[in-house]
Coordinates of C-alpha atoms and ligand atoms in Angstrom, one line a residue:
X13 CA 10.4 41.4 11.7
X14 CA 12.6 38.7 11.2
X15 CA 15.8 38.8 13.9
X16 CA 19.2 39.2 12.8
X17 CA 19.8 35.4 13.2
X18 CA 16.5 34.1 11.1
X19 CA 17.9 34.2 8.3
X20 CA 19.8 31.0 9.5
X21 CA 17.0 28.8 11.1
X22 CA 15.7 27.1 8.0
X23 CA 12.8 24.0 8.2
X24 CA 12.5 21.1 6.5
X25 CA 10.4 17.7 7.1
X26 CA 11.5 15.6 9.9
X27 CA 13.1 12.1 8.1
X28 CA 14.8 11.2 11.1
X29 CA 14.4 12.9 14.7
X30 CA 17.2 13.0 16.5
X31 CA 20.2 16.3 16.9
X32 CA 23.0 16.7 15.3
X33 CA 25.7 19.8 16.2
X34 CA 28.9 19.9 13.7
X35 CA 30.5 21.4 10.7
X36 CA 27.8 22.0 7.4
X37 CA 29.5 19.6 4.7
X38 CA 28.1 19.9 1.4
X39 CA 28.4 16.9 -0.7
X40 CA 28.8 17.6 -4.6
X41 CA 26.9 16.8 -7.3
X42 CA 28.2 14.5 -10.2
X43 CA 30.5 15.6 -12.7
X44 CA 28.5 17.4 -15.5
X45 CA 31.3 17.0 -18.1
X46 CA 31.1 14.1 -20.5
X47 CA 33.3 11.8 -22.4
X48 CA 34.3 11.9 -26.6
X49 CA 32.3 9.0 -28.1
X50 CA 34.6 6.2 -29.2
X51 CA 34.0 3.0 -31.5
X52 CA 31.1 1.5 -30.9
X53 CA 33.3 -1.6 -29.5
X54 CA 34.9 0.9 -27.1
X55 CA 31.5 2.6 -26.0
X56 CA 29.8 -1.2 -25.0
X57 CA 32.9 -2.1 -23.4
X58 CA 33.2 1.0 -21.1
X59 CA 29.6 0.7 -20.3
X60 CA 30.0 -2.7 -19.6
X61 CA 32.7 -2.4 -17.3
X62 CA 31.5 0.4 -15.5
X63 CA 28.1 -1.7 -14.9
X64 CA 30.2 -4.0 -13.7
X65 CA 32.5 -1.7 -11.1
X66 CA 29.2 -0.3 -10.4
X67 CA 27.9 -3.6 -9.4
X68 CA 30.9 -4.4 -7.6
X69 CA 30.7 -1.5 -5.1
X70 CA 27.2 -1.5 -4.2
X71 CA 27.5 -5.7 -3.4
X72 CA 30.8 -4.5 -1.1
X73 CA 28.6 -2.3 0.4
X74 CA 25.7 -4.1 1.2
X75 CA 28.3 -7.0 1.9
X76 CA 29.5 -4.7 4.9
X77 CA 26.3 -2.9 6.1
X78 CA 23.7 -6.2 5.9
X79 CA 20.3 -6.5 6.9
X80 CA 18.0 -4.2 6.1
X81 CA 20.8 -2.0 3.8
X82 CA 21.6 -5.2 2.3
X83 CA 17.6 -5.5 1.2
X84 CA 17.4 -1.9 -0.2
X85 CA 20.9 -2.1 -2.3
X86 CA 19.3 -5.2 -3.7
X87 CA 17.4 -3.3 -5.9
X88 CA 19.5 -1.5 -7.2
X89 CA 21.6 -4.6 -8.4
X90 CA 18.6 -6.1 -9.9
X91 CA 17.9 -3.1 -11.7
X92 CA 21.6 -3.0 -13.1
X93 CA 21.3 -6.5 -14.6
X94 CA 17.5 -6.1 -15.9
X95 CA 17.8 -6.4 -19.3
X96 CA 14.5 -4.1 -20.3
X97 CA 16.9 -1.2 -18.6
X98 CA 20.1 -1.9 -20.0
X99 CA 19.2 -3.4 -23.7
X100 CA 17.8 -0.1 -24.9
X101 CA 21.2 1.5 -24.1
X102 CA 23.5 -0.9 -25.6
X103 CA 20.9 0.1 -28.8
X104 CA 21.5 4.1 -28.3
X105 CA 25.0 3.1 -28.2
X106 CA 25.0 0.7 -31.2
X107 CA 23.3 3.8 -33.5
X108 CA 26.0 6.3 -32.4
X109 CA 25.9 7.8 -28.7
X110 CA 28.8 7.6 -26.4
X111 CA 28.2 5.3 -23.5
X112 CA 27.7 7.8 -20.9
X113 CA 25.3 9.9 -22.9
X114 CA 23.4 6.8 -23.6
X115 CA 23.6 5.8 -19.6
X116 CA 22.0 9.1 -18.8
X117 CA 19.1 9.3 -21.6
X118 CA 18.6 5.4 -20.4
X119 CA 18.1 6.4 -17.3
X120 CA 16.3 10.0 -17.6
X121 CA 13.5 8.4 -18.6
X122 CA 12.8 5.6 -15.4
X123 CA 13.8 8.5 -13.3
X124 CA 11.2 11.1 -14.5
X125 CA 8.3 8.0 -14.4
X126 CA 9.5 7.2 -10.7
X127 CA 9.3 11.1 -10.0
X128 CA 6.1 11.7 -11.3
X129 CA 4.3 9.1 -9.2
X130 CA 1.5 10.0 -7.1
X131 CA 2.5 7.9 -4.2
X132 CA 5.3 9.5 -2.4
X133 CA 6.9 6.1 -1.4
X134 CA 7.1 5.4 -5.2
X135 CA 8.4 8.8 -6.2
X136 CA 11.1 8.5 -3.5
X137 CA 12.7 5.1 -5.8
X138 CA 13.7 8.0 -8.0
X139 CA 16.8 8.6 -6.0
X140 CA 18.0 5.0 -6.2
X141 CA 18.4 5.6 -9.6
X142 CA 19.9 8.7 -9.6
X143 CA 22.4 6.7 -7.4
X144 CA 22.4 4.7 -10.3
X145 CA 23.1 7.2 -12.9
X146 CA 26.0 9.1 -11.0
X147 CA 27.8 5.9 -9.9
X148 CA 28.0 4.2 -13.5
X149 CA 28.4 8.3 -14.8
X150 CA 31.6 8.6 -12.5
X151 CA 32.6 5.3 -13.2
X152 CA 32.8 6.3 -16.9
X153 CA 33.9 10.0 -17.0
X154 CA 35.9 9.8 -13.5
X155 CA 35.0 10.3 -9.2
X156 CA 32.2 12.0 -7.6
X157 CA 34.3 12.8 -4.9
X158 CA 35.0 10.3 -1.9
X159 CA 33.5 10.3 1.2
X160 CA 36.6 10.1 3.0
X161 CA 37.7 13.8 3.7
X162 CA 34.2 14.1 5.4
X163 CA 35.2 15.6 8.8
X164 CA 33.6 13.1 11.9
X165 CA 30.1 14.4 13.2
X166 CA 29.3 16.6 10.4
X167 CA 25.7 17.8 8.9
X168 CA 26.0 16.7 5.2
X169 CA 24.1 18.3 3.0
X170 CA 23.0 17.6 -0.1
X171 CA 20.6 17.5 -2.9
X172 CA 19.5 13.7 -2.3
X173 CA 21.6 11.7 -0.6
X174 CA 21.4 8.0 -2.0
X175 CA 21.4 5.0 0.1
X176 CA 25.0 3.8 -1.2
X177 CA 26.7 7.3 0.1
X178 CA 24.9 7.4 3.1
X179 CA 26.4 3.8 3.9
X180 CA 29.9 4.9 2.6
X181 CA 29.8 7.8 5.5
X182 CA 31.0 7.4 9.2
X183 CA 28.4 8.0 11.7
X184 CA 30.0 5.9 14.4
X185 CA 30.9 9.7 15.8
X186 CA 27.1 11.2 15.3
X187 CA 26.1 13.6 12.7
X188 CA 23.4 14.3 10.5
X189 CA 21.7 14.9 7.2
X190 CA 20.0 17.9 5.8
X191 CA 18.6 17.5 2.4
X192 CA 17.5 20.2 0.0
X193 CA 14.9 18.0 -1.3
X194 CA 14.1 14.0 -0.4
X195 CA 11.5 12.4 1.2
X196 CA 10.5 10.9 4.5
X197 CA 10.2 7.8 2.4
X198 CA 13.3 7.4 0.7
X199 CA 15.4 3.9 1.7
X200 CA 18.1 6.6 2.7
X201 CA 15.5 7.8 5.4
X202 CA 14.7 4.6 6.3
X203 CA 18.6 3.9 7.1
X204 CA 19.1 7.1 8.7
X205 CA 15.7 6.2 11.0
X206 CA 17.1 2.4 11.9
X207 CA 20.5 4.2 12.5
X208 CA 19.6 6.7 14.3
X209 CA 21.3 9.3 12.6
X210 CA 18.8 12.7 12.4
X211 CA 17.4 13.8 9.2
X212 CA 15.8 16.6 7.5
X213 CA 14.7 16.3 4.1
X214 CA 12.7 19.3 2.0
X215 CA 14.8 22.2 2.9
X216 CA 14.5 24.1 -0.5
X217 CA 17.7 26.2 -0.2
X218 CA 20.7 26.6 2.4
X219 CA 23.4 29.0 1.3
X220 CA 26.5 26.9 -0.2
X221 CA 29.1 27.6 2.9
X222 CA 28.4 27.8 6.2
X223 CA 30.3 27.0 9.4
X224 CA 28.4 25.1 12.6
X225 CA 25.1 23.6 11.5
X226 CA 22.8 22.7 14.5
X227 CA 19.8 19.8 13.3
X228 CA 16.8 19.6 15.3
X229 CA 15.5 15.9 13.3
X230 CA 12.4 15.9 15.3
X231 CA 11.4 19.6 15.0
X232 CA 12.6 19.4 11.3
X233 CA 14.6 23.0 11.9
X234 CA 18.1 23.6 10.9
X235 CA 20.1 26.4 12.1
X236 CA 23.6 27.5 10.7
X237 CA 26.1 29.7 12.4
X238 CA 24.4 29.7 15.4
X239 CA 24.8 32.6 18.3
X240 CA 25.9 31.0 22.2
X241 CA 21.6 31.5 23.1
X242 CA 20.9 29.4 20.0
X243 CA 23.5 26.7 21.3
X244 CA 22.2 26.8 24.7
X245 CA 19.0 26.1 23.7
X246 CA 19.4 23.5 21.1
X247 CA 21.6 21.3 23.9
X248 CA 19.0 22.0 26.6
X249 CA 16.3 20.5 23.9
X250 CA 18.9 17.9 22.8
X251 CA 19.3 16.7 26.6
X252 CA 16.1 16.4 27.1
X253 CA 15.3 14.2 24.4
X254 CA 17.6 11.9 25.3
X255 CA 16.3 11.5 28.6
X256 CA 13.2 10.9 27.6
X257 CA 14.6 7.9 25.3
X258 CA 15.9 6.4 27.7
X259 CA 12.7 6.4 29.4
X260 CA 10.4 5.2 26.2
X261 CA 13.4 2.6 25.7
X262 CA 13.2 1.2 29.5
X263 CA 9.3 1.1 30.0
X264 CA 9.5 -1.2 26.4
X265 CA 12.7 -3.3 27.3
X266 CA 11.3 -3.8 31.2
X267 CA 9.0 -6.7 31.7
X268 CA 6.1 -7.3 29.3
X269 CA 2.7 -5.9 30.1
X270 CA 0.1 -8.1 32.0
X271 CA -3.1 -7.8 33.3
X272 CA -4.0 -9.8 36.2
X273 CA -1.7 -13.5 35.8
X274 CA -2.2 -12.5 31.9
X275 CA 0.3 -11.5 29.4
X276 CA -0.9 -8.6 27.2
X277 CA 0.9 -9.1 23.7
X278 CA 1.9 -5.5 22.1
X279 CA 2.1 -6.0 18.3
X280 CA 2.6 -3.5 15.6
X281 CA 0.5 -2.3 12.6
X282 CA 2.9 -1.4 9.0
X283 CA 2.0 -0.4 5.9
X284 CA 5.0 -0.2 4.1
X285 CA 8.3 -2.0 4.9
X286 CA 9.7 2.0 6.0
X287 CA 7.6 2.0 9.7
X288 CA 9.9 -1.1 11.0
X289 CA 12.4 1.4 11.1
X290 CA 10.6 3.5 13.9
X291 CA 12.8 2.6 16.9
X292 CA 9.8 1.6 19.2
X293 CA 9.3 -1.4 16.7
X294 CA 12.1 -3.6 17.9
X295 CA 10.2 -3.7 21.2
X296 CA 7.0 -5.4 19.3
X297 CA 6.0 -8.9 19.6
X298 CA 5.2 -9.3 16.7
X299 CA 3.1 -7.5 13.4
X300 CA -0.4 -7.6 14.2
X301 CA -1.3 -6.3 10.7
X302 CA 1.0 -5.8 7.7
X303 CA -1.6 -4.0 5.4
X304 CA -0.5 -4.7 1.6
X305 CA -2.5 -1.9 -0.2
X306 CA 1.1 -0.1 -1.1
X307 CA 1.9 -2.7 -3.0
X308 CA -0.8 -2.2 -5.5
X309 CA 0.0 1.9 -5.3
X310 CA 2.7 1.1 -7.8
X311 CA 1.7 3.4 -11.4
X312 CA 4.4 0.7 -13.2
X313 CA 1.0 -1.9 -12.3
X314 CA 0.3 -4.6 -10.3
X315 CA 3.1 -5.5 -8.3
X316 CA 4.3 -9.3 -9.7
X317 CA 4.9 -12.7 -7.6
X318 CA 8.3 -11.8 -6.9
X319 CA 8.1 -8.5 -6.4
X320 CA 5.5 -8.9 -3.7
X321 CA 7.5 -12.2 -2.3
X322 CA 10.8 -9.9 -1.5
X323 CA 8.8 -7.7 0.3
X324 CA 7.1 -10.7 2.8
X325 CA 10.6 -11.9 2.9
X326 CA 12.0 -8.8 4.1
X327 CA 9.3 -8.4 6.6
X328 CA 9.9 -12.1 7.5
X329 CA 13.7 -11.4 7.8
X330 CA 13.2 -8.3 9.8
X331 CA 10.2 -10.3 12.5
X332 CA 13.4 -13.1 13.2
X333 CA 11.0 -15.5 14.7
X334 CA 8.1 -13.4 15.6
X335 CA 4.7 -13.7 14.1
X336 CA 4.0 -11.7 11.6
X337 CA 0.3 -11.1 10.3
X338 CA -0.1 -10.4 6.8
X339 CA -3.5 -9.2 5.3
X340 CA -4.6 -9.4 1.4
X341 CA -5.0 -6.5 0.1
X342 CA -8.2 -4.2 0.9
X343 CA -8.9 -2.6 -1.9
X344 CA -11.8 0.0 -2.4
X345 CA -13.2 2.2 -0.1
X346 CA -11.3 4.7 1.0
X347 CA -7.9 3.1 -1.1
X348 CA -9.3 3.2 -4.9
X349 CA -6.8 1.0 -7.1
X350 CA -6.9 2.4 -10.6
X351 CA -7.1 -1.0 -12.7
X352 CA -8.3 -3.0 -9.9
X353 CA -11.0 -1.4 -8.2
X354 CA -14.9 -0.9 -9.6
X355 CA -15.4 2.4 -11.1
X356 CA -18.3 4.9 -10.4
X357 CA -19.4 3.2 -7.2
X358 CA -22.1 5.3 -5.5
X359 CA -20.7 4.1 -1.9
X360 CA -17.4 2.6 -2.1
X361 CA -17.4 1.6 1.4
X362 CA -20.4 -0.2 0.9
X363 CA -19.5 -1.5 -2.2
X364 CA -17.2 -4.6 -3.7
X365 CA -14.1 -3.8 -1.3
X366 CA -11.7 -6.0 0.4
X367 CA -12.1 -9.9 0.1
X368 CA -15.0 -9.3 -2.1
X369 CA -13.2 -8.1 -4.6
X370 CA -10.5 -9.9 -4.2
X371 CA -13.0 -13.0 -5.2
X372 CA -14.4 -11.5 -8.1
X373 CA -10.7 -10.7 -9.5
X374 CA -9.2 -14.4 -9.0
X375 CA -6.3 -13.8 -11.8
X376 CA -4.9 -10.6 -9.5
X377 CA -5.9 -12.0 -5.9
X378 CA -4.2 -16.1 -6.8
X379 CA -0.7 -13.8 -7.6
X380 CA -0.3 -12.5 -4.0
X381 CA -1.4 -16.1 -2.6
X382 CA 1.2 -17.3 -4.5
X383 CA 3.5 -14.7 -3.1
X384 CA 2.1 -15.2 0.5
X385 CA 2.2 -19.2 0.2
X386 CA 6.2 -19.0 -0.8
X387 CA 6.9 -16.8 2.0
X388 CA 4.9 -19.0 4.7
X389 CA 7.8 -21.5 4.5
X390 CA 10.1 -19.0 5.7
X391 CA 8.9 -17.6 8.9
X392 CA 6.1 -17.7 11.5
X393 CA 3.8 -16.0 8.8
X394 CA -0.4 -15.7 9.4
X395 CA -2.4 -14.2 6.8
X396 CA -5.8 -13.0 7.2
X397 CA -8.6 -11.4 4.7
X398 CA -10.4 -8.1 4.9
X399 CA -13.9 -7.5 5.0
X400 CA -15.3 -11.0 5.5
X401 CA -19.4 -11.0 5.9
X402 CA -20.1 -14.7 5.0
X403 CA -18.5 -17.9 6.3
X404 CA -18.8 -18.8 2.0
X405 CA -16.1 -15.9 1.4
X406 CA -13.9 -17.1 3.8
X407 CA -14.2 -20.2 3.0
X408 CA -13.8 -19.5 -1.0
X409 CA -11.1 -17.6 -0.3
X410 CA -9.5 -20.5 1.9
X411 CA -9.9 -22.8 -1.0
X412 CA -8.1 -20.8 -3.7
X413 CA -5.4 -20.4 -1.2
X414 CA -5.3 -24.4 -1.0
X415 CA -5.7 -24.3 -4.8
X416 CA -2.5 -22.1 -4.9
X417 CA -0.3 -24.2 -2.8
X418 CA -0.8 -27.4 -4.3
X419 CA -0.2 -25.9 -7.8
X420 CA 3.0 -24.4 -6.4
X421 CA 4.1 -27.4 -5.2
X422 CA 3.4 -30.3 -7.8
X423 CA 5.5 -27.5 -9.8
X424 CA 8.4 -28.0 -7.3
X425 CA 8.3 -24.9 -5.6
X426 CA 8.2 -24.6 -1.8
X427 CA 5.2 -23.3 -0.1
X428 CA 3.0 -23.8 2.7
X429 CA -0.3 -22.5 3.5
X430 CA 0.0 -20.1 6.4
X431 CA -2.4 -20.1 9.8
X432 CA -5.9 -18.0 8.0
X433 CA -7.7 -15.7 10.0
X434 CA -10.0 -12.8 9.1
X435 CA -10.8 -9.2 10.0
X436 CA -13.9 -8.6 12.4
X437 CA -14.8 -5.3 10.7
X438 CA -17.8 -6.3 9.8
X439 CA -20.8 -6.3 12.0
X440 CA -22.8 -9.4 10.1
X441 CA -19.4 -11.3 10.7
X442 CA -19.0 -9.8 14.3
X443 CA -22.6 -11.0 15.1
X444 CA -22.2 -14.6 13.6
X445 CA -18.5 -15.1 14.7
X446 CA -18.8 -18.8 15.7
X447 CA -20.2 -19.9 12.1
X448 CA -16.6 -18.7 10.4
X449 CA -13.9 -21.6 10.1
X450 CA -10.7 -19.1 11.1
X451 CA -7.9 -20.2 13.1
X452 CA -7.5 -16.4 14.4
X453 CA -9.4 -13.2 14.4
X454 CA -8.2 -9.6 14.2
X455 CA -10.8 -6.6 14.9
X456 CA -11.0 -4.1 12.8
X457 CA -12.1 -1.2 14.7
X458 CA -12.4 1.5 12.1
X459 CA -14.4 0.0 10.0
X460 CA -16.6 -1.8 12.7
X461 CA -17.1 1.6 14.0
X462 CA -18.4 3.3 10.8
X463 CA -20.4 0.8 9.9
X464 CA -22.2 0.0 13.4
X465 CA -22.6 3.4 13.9
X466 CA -23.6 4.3 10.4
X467 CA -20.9 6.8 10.2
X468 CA -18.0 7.4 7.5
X469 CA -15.2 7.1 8.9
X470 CA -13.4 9.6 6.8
X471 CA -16.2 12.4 7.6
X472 CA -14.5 14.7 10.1
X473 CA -17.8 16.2 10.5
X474 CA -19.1 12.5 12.7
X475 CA -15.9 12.8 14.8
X476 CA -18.3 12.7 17.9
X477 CA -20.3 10.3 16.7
X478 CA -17.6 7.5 15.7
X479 CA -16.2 7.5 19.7
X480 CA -14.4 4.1 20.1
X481 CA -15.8 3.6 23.4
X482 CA -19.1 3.6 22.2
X483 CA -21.2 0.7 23.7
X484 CA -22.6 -1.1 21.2
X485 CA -18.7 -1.2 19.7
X486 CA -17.3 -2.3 22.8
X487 CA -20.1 -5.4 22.8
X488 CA -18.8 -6.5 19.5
X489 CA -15.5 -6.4 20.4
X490 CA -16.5 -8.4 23.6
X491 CA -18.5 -10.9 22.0
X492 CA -15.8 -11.9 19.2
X493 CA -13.2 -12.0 22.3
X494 CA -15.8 -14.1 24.3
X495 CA -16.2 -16.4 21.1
X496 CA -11.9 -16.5 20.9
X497 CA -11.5 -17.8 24.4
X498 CA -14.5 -20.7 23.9
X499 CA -12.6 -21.9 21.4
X500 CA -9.2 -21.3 22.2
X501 CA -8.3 -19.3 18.9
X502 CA -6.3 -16.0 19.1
X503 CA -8.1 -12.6 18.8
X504 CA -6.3 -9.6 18.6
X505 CA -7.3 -5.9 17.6
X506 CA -5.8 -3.7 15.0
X507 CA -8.2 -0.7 14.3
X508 CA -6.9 2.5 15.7
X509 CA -8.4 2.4 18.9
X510 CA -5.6 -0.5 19.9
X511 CA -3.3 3.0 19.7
X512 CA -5.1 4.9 21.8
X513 CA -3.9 4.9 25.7
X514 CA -7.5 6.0 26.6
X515 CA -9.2 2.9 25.3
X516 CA -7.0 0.5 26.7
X517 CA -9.1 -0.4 30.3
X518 CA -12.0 -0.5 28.2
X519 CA -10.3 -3.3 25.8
X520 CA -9.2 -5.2 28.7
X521 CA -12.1 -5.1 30.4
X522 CA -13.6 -6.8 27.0
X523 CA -10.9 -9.2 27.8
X524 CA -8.7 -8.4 25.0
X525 CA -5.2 -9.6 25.4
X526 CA -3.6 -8.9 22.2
X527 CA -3.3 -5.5 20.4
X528 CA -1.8 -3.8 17.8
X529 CA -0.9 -0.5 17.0
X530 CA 1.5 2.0 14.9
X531 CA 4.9 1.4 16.5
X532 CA 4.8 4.9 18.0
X533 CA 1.8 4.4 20.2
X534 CA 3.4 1.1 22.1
X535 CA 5.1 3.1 25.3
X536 CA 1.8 5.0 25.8
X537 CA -0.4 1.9 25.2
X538 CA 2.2 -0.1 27.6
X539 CA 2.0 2.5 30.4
X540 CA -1.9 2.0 30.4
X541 CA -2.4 -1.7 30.2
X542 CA 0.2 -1.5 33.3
X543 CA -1.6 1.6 35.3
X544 CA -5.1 -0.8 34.5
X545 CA -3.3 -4.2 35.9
X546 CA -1.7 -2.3 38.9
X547 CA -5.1 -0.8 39.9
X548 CA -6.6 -4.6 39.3
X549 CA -3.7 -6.6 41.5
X550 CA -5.2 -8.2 44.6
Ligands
PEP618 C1 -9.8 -1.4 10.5 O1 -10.8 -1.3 9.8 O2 -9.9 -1.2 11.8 C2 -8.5 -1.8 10.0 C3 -7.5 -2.1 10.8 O3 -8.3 -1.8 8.7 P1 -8.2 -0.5 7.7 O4 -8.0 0.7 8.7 O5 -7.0 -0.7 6.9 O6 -9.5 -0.5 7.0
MG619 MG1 -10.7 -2.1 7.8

């Protein structure tokens, strides 16, 4: 039977880890009322204005919060001034609607196709918009309510919270966020990771009014009115995990890892723009792999030049000077592309995935190497192609690249064509390494594992079978290492066995010096590659 008190420990989905212990402030909703129509003259003019304040506030904002804010309240500006939004407003308007009315049927629509998504990371861009919505709403019909009276280290909750409120609240004192719905993936979940400010989202219900809130990020588990054992308890969990920060955050500040006189580069793996936020990633050397699939995931379609050029930019922006190793996208396989990839394969994996599909679909694959091209003049960029068997794909693929840059440039547009390297995930390619023109190789573990050991790697059922440290793996990886250090090119590792602390003597051993991993596997991997040199030292 539940205790007396269990009725006020509620869970959500961890957002943000991190505690939070203060006052529960609920944030209201936008104002449900709505405004008389006027002349149509009147009704385009408040809209337009209110577009306009709208506009205003969110560039003050991202003004004052720059970086990565800055990058998510872009969209939202762009989406104010794209005219395939706004035009079929100004026509509601024009046959009779008040302007706020119109605003809200505009934007009901976008909303419900961003919510109905299957990708989460899609579906979370709903909330931008409802930003959207309530900001021009209240700049119409009058305030949502300021964030000023918010007391300092309170739990705000909320239905959503969008990024432009979370920026507009003072967190310089702590605090934290419990939201009745959200998403791990939401740009306000991104900010409140890079922020560190704790953050549960999916809560369902909390009652309305409560007094202290206690927010346990990591664990995902609010509490309100707490009794004294429940306090004790949360600050002897909340002491805890800041000790064992501090000790993540000075084993990755202290000196880099080595083994023997060697430097052992740590980089990281992302798939979406969201996992730089993880506050190990700052600690990276670089991105090892930036996988691009997400991009595709979009149900709107392809994802366009420019809408795949901001998001290298960002990553660019974000790396400061690092490398940062892009790969085109791997489609097929295990990450089906509705549009893109073949239908009714009998064995996807073994099927037209990867670089050979991005060959056989020039029109879709020349639009990120466009993309890619642009952003190489902007950073240390790399960018390298999945699922290469023959030197001729590489090859091809390094011609259409060439093909790309020149067009871009005889139109006047700069671009560059980055360093090209290729995935080792397949075994014909691991076994012929030297006959492949690449400036750099990257190991691609997972797949080199299922397919030299015949197993899918999706099939829980081989788990066994598909051991990383499996011999006739570990010779591949050695031999394409051995090949990398003949010729002086760079070889690094990305497959999930970079991740795995376990693994790590057996990789060095291989003589691999450059790995990357998910950002939250670098202290672990670190400690190991350190233990394995220490053991090693004369
Ligand atoms: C791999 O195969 O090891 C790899 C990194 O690529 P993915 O997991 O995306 O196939
Ligand atoms: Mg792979």
């Amino acid at each position: 039977m539940a205790s007396p008190s269990a009725r006020f420990i509620f869970e959500g989905r961890t957002a943000s880890p991190g505690f939070a212990r203060g006052p529960l402030v609920r944030i209201d909703q936008a104002p449900r009322t709505s405004r008389p129509p006027g002349t149509r003259y009147e009704e385009e003019s408040a809209l337009r204005a209110a577009l306009d304040e709208t506009a205003d506030q969110i560039a003050t904002l991202a003004g004052a919060a720059g970086g990565d804010a800055a990058a998510i309240l872009e969209f939202q500006l762009v989406l104010l001034e794209d005219a395939s939004l706004i035009e079929p407003i100004f026509a509601t308007i024009a046959a009779g609607t008040a302007a706020d009315a119109a605003w809200s049927q505009g934007l009901a629509e976008q909303i419900a196709e961003y919510q109905a998504a299957p990708d989460e990371y899609q579906r979370a861009r709903a909330s931008d918009l409802i930003d959207l919505r309530d900001r021009v709403r209240a700049a119409l019909i009058g305030g949502t309510g300021s964030c000023d009276q918010i007391p300092a280290g309170a739990v705000i909750c909320a239905e959503d919270l969008p990024p432009s409120r979370f920026l507009e609240i003072d967190w310089s004192e702590g605090g934290g966020v419990a939201l009745l719905q959200g998403s791990p993936t939401s740009h306000v979940a991104m900010l409140a990771r890079s922020r560190g400010v704790p953050m549960i989202v999916q809560l369902g219900t909390l009652p309305r009014s409560a007094g202290t809130a206690l927010l346990d990020g990591g664990e995902a588990r609010l509490e309100l009115d707490p009794t004294d054992a429940q306090v004790a308890a949360f600050e002897t969990r909340r002491v805890a995990h800041v000790r064992a920060s501090a000790l993540t955050a000075s084993l990755l500040t202290g000196p880099p890892a080595t083994c023997g006189s060697e430097t052992v580069g740590l980089h990281i793996n992302i798939q979406r723009i969201a996992d730089l936020d993880h506050p190990d990633a700052r600690y990276a050397d670089g991105i090892g792999l930036m996988r691009t699939e997400f991009l595709f995931a979009d149900p709107a379609g392809m994802p366009d030049e420019t809408t795949q050029l901001s998001v290298y930019e960002a990553v660019l922006h974000w790396a400061s000077g690092r490398p940062v190793t892009i790969r085109t996208v791997d489609a097929g396989g295990d990450k089906p592309i509705p549009g893109f990839t073949e239908d009714g394969e009998a064995n996807p994996f073994l099927g037209v995935r990867g670089l050979r599909l991005c060959l056989k679909r020039p029109e879709i694959f020349s639009v990120q190497l466009r993309a890619l091209a642009r952003a190489a003049v902007q950073g240390k960029l790399k960018v390298m192609f999945p699922m290469v068997t023959l030197p001729a794909e590489f090859i091809a693929a390094r011609e259409l690249f060439s093909g790309v840059v020149a067009e871009l440039r005889s139109a006047g547009t700069a671009a560059a064509l980055p360093e090209l390297g290729m995935m080792v995930e397949v075994p014909a390619a691991a076994l012929t390494i030297d006959a492949f023109p690449a400036a750099f190789f990257s190991i691609g573990s997972n797949d080199l594992a299922q397919y030299v050991m015949a197993c899918d790697r999706s099939n829980g059922a081989l788990g066994a079978l598909i051991d990383p440290l499996n011999p006739a793996l570990l010779e591949l990886i050695r031999r394409t290492v051995e090949h990398g250090r003949r010729q002086g090119l760079g070889v690094s590792l990305c497959g999930d066995m970079a991740g795995e602390p376990r693994c790590a003597a057996a990789l060095l051993r291989c003589g691999l010096r450059e790995f990357s991993m998910n950002p939250a596997s670098l202290a672990r991997v670190k400690q190991s590659i350190t233990a394995f040199g220490r053991e090693r030292a004369p």
